[in-house]
CSV table of C-alpha atoms in Angstrom, one decimal:
chain,number,residue,atom,x,y,z
A,1,MET,CA,-71.3,-43.2,94.4
A,2,HIS,CA,-72.3,-42.6,90.9
A,3,TRP,CA,-69.7,-42.9,87.9
A,4,ILE,CA,-69.6,-39.5,85.8
A,5,ALA,CA,-70.0,-40.3,82.1
A,6,PRO,CA,-67.1,-38.8,79.9
A,7,THR,CA,-67.6,-36.3,77.1
A,8,GLU,CA,-65.4,-35.4,74.6
A,9,LYS,CA,-62.2,-32.4,76.0
A,10,ASP,CA,-63.3,-29.3,74.5
A,11,THR,CA,-60.6,-26.4,73.2
A,12,ALA,CA,-62.0,-24.7,76.1
A,13,THR,CA,-60.8,-27.0,79.0
A,14,VAL,CA,-57.3,-27.4,77.2
A,15,ALA,CA,-57.1,-24.1,77.4
A,16,LEU,CA,-58.2,-23.5,81.1
A,17,GLU,CA,-55.9,-26.4,81.9
A,18,LYS,CA,-52.9,-25.0,80.9
A,19,ARG,CA,-53.5,-21.6,82.5
A,20,LEU,CA,-54.4,-23.5,85.7
A,21,TRP,CA,-51.2,-25.1,85.3
A,22,ASP,CA,-48.9,-22.5,84.5
A,23,ALA,CA,-50.4,-20.6,87.8
A,24,ALA,CA,-49.9,-23.4,89.9
A,25,ASP,CA,-46.2,-23.6,88.9
A,26,GLN,CA,-46.0,-20.3,89.2
A,27,PHE,CA,-47.7,-20.7,92.7
A,28,ARG,CA,-45.1,-23.1,93.3
A,29,ALA,CA,-42.2,-21.8,92.2
A,30,ASN,CA,-42.8,-18.9,95.1
A,31,SER,CA,-43.2,-21.4,97.7
A,32,GLY,CA,-40.2,-23.0,98.0
A,33,LEU,CA,-41.6,-26.4,98.1
A,34,LYS,CA,-40.8,-29.7,96.7
A,35,ALA,CA,-43.0,-30.5,93.9
A,36,GLN,CA,-44.0,-34.1,95.8
A,37,GLU,CA,-45.2,-31.5,99.0
A,38,TYR,CA,-47.6,-29.3,96.6
A,39,SER,CA,-49.1,-31.8,94.8
A,40,ALA,CA,-51.6,-33.0,96.5
A,41,PRO,CA,-52.7,-29.9,98.3
A,42,VAL,CA,-53.3,-28.5,95.1
A,43,LEU,CA,-55.6,-31.1,93.6
A,44,GLY,CA,-57.3,-31.6,97.0
A,45,LEU,CA,-58.4,-27.6,96.2
A,46,ILE,CA,-59.8,-28.8,92.7
A,47,PHE,CA,-61.1,-31.6,94.5
A,48,LEU,CA,-63.3,-29.7,96.6
A,49,LEU,CA,-64.1,-27.5,93.8
A,50,PHE,CA,-65.8,-30.5,92.4
A,51,ALA,CA,-67.9,-31.6,95.3
A,52,GLU,CA,-68.8,-28.2,96.0
A,53,VAL,CA,-70.5,-28.0,92.9
A,54,ARG,CA,-72.0,-31.6,93.0
A,55,PHE,CA,-73.5,-30.3,96.3
A,56,SER,CA,-74.6,-27.6,95.5
A,57,ALA,CA,-77.0,-29.4,92.5
A,58,GLN,CA,-78.5,-31.2,95.3
A,59,ARG,CA,-78.7,-28.7,97.6
A,60,ALA,CA,-80.8,-26.8,95.3
A,61,ARG,CA,-82.9,-29.7,94.1
A,62,LEU,CA,-83.6,-30.2,97.7
A,63,GLU,CA,-84.5,-27.0,98.2
A,64,LYS,CA,-87.1,-27.0,95.3
A,65,ALA,CA,-88.9,-30.3,96.8
A,66,GLU,CA,-89.0,-29.0,99.9
A,67,SER,CA,-91.0,-25.6,98.8
A,68,SER,CA,-93.2,-27.7,96.9
A,69,SER,CA,-93.6,-30.5,99.9
A,70,ARG,CA,-95.1,-30.8,103.4
A,71,ARG,CA,-92.2,-32.8,104.8
A,72,GLY,CA,-89.5,-30.9,106.9
A,73,SER,CA,-85.9,-29.9,105.8
A,74,ARG,CA,-83.5,-32.6,104.1
A,75,VAL,CA,-81.0,-30.0,103.3
A,76,ASP,CA,-78.7,-29.7,105.9
A,77,GLU,CA,-79.0,-34.2,106.3
A,78,PRO,CA,-76.3,-36.0,105.1
A,79,ASN,CA,-78.0,-39.0,104.0
A,80,ALA,CA,-79.7,-36.7,101.5
A,81,TYR,CA,-76.6,-36.0,99.4
A,82,HIS,CA,-75.1,-39.6,100.7
A,83,ALA,CA,-77.7,-41.8,98.4
A,84,GLU,CA,-77.7,-40.1,95.5
A,85,GLY,CA,-73.5,-40.8,95.8
A,86,ILE,CA,-72.7,-36.9,96.3
A,87,LEU,CA,-70.8,-35.9,99.3
A,88,TYR,CA,-72.1,-34.0,102.2
A,89,LEU,CA,-70.1,-31.1,103.1
A,90,PRO,CA,-70.8,-29.0,106.4
A,91,PRO,CA,-71.1,-24.7,105.8
A,92,ASP,CA,-67.2,-24.7,106.9
A,93,ALA,CA,-66.1,-27.0,104.4
A,94,ARG,CA,-67.3,-25.4,101.3
A,95,PHE,CA,-65.0,-23.9,98.6
A,96,GLY,CA,-66.8,-20.5,98.7
A,97,TYR,CA,-66.1,-20.5,102.5
A,98,LEU,CA,-62.5,-20.8,102.5
A,99,LEU,CA,-62.1,-18.7,99.0
A,100,ASN,CA,-63.8,-16.3,101.2
A,101,ARG,CA,-61.5,-15.9,103.8
A,102,PRO,CA,-59.5,-13.0,104.4
A,103,GLU,CA,-55.8,-13.4,104.1
A,104,ALA,CA,-55.3,-12.2,107.7
A,105,GLU,CA,-56.6,-15.5,109.2
A,106,ASP,CA,-54.9,-19.2,109.1
A,107,ILE,CA,-56.3,-19.9,105.8
A,108,GLY,CA,-54.2,-23.2,105.8
A,109,GLY,CA,-55.4,-24.3,108.9
A,110,LYS,CA,-58.8,-23.6,107.8
A,111,VAL,CA,-58.5,-25.6,105.1
A,112,ASN,CA,-56.6,-28.9,106.9
A,113,ASP,CA,-60.2,-28.3,109.3
A,114,ALA,CA,-62.2,-28.3,106.1
A,115,MET,CA,-60.8,-32.0,104.7
A,116,ARG,CA,-61.2,-33.4,108.4
A,117,ASP,CA,-64.4,-32.7,108.4
A,118,ILE,CA,-65.2,-33.8,105.0
A,119,GLU,CA,-64.2,-37.2,105.8
A,120,LYS,CA,-66.3,-36.9,109.0
A,121,TYR,CA,-69.1,-37.1,106.9
A,122,ASN,CA,-68.0,-39.2,104.3
A,123,PRO,CA,-66.3,-41.5,106.0
A,124,GLN,CA,-65.2,-43.6,102.6
A,125,LEU,CA,-63.2,-40.8,102.3
A,126,SER,CA,-61.7,-41.6,105.6
A,127,GLY,CA,-57.6,-40.7,105.5
A,128,VAL,CA,-57.3,-40.0,101.8
A,129,LEU,CA,-57.0,-35.9,101.9
A,130,PRO,CA,-54.6,-34.1,101.9
A,131,LYS,CA,-54.1,-32.0,105.6
A,132,THR,CA,-50.9,-30.2,104.9
A,133,TYR,CA,-52.0,-26.7,103.7
A,134,HIS,CA,-50.0,-25.0,106.3
A,135,LEU,CA,-47.4,-25.5,104.6
A,136,PHE,CA,-49.3,-22.6,102.5
A,137,THR,CA,-48.9,-19.0,103.5
A,138,SER,CA,-52.3,-17.4,103.6
A,139,THR,CA,-51.1,-14.8,100.3
A,140,LEU,CA,-50.1,-18.5,98.6
A,141,LEU,CA,-53.5,-20.4,99.4
A,142,LYS,CA,-55.8,-17.7,98.7
A,143,GLY,CA,-54.3,-17.1,95.7
A,144,LEU,CA,-54.6,-20.5,94.9
A,145,LEU,CA,-57.9,-20.8,95.7
A,146,LYS,CA,-58.2,-18.0,93.4
A,147,LYS,CA,-57.2,-19.3,90.2
A,148,VAL,CA,-59.1,-22.8,91.3
A,149,SER,CA,-62.4,-21.2,91.4
A,150,GLU,CA,-61.7,-19.9,87.6
A,151,ILE,CA,-63.0,-23.5,87.0
A,152,PRO,CA,-66.4,-22.6,85.4
A,153,ALA,CA,-69.5,-23.9,88.2
A,154,THR,CA,-71.4,-25.0,85.0
A,155,MET,CA,-68.9,-27.7,83.3
A,156,ASP,CA,-69.3,-30.9,83.1
A,157,TYR,CA,-68.5,-33.1,85.9
A,158,ASP,CA,-66.4,-35.4,84.0
A,159,ALA,CA,-64.0,-31.8,82.7
A,160,PHE,CA,-62.8,-32.0,86.5
A,161,GLY,CA,-61.9,-35.6,86.4
A,162,ARG,CA,-59.9,-34.8,83.6
A,163,ILE,CA,-58.3,-31.6,84.6
A,164,TYR,CA,-57.7,-33.7,87.9
A,165,GLU,CA,-56.3,-36.0,85.3
A,166,TYR,CA,-53.9,-33.3,83.9
A,167,PHE,CA,-52.4,-32.1,87.1
A,168,LEU,CA,-51.5,-35.5,87.6
A,169,GLY,CA,-49.6,-35.6,84.3
A,170,GLU,CA,-47.8,-32.3,84.8
A,171,PHE,CA,-46.9,-33.4,88.6
A,172,ALA,CA,-45.5,-36.6,87.1
A,173,MET,CA,-43.3,-34.6,84.1
A,174,SER,CA,-42.7,-32.5,87.0
A,175,GLU,CA,-40.8,-34.7,89.1
A,176,GLY,CA,-39.0,-36.2,86.9
A,177,GLN,CA,-38.2,-39.9,87.1
A,178,GLY,CA,-39.9,-40.3,90.8
A,179,GLY,CA,-43.5,-39.4,88.7
A,180,GLY,CA,-43.7,-42.8,87.4
A,181,GLU,CA,-44.6,-44.4,90.6
A,182,PHE,CA,-47.5,-43.1,90.2
A,183,TYR,CA,-48.6,-41.8,86.9
A,184,THR,CA,-48.6,-43.8,83.9
A,185,PRO,CA,-49.1,-42.1,80.6
A,186,GLY,CA,-52.5,-41.9,79.0
A,187,SER,CA,-51.8,-43.2,75.6
A,188,ILE,CA,-50.2,-46.8,77.3
A,189,VAL,CA,-53.5,-47.1,79.6
A,190,ARG,CA,-55.8,-47.2,77.0
A,191,LEU,CA,-53.5,-49.5,74.8
A,192,LEU,CA,-54.0,-51.4,77.8
A,193,THR,CA,-57.4,-51.2,78.3
A,194,GLU,CA,-57.9,-51.7,74.6
A,195,VAL,CA,-56.2,-54.7,75.2
A,196,ILE,CA,-57.7,-56.6,77.8
A,197,GLU,CA,-61.2,-55.3,77.3
A,198,PRO,CA,-62.9,-54.8,80.3
A,199,TYR,CA,-66.9,-55.5,79.9
A,200,HIS,CA,-66.9,-56.3,83.6
A,201,GLY,CA,-66.1,-58.4,86.4
A,202,ARG,CA,-63.2,-57.6,88.7
A,203,ILE,CA,-59.8,-55.1,88.1
A,204,LEU,CA,-57.2,-56.2,89.9
A,205,ASP,CA,-54.2,-53.4,89.1
A,206,PRO,CA,-51.3,-54.8,91.5
A,207,ALA,CA,-49.4,-51.2,91.3
A,208,CYS,CA,-51.9,-48.9,90.8
A,209,GLY,CA,-50.2,-45.8,91.1
A,210,SER,CA,-52.6,-43.1,91.4
A,211,GLY,CA,-55.5,-45.4,89.7
A,212,GLY,CA,-55.2,-44.5,85.8
A,213,MET,CA,-56.4,-47.8,84.6
A,214,PHE,CA,-59.4,-47.8,86.7
A,215,VAL,CA,-60.4,-44.7,85.2
A,216,SER,CA,-59.7,-45.8,81.8
A,217,SER,CA,-61.1,-49.2,82.5
A,218,ALA,CA,-64.3,-47.2,83.5
A,219,ARG,CA,-64.3,-45.2,80.2
A,220,PHE,CA,-64.2,-48.4,78.2
A,221,VAL,CA,-67.2,-49.8,79.9
A,222,SER,CA,-69.2,-46.5,79.7
A,223,GLU,CA,-68.1,-46.4,75.9
A,224,HIS,CA,-70.2,-49.5,75.1
A,225,LYS,CA,-73.0,-47.9,76.8
A,226,LYS,CA,-72.9,-49.7,80.1
A,227,ASN,CA,-72.7,-48.3,84.1
A,228,PRO,CA,-69.0,-48.8,85.3
A,229,SER,CA,-69.8,-48.6,88.3
A,230,ALA,CA,-72.6,-52.3,88.2
A,231,GLU,CA,-70.3,-53.6,85.9
A,232,LEU,CA,-66.7,-53.4,87.3
A,233,SER,CA,-65.4,-54.2,90.5
A,234,ILE,CA,-62.1,-52.0,91.7
A,235,HIS,CA,-59.0,-53.3,93.7
A,236,GLY,CA,-56.1,-52.2,93.9
A,237,VAL,CA,-52.9,-52.4,95.9
A,238,GLU,CA,-50.4,-49.1,96.1
A,239,LYS,CA,-47.5,-49.3,98.0
A,240,THR,CA,-47.0,-45.7,99.3
A,241,ASP,CA,-49.2,-44.5,101.6
A,242,GLU,CA,-49.1,-40.7,99.1
A,243,THR,CA,-49.9,-42.6,96.5
A,244,GLY,CA,-52.4,-44.7,97.3
A,245,ARG,CA,-54.6,-41.6,98.7
A,246,LEU,CA,-53.8,-39.7,94.9
A,247,CYS,CA,-56.2,-42.9,94.0
A,248,ARG,CA,-58.8,-43.2,96.0
A,249,LEU,CA,-59.0,-39.2,95.4
A,250,ASN,CA,-58.8,-40.2,91.7
A,251,LEU,CA,-61.8,-42.3,91.5
A,252,ALA,CA,-63.5,-40.0,93.6
A,253,ILE,CA,-63.5,-37.4,91.3
A,254,HIS,CA,-65.0,-39.7,88.7
A,255,GLY,CA,-67.2,-41.0,91.1
A,256,LEU,CA,-65.7,-44.5,91.3
A,257,GLU,CA,-65.4,-46.5,94.5
A,258,GLY,CA,-63.0,-49.5,94.6
A,259,GLU,CA,-60.7,-51.2,97.8
A,260,ILE,CA,-57.3,-49.6,97.5
A,261,MET,CA,-55.0,-51.3,99.8
A,262,HIS,CA,-51.8,-49.6,100.8
A,263,GLY,CA,-48.9,-48.7,102.6
A,264,GLY,CA,-47.6,-50.9,105.5
A,265,ASN,CA,-46.6,-54.2,104.9
A,266,VAL,CA,-49.6,-54.3,101.9
A,267,ASN,CA,-47.3,-56.6,99.0
A,268,SER,CA,-49.4,-58.1,95.6
A,269,TYR,CA,-46.4,-59.6,94.6
A,270,TYR,CA,-45.9,-61.8,97.0
A,271,ASP,CA,-49.3,-62.1,99.1
A,272,ASP,CA,-52.9,-61.7,98.1
A,273,PRO,CA,-54.6,-59.0,99.9
A,274,HIS,CA,-57.9,-59.3,98.6
A,275,ASN,CA,-58.2,-63.0,98.5
A,276,ALA,CA,-58.7,-63.3,94.1
A,277,THR,CA,-57.4,-66.4,93.8
A,278,GLY,CA,-60.2,-67.9,95.6
């Protein structure tokens, strides 16, 4: 993947974040689901829209190149997207397709199938994407898809990452004390980043949560006019599978990749799962 350079958050983005969150929180209240059951699926829809925006831009470039070339069509070749660090989305796994499904259909089942197909064509996301959309009614999912679609396709790619981070923070607060397991306030993460000055090398977070330290470190490198994807090697450990998946999704939406180990018997306090010490 390719690191997506940060931009300053403007007032329009701030207003959009709040509007989206207020709507998502209202949907949750009407769903009867707990915050921890609701957070990953909502974040998954934001990620899916982001993936489609990048996919569509690359598809347009391929179609333009095809019109002036005698080579065969590459618009439906996954490698033509992967080569640019972009996820390939099969037709039934695209946000627009899901958005246009009528409520009479099993939208939850179709979104679950879409997430499985994305993992199939993009193995780096294997086991990462949420597949619990069957817990939602089609009416609720239709409303959520419509609300997420309000994020402009013309928005800077980094803005999607910032919206994702904003939602992580809001979900953490809504879960109370439990939210601290996967989210550290941005101000603390930024302070730690400034102290360690991660210009280059390996980064190991033994309790990485949703990956805020990795994203902050990448921004630090980018602010010093270097490419984080080339300068940083990201390694993380997280005891819970759900939080580990949030971390991997957070990296993906920022154009980063890393070796994130989670769940099972992985324990970085007593073991060295990344062989970081020798």
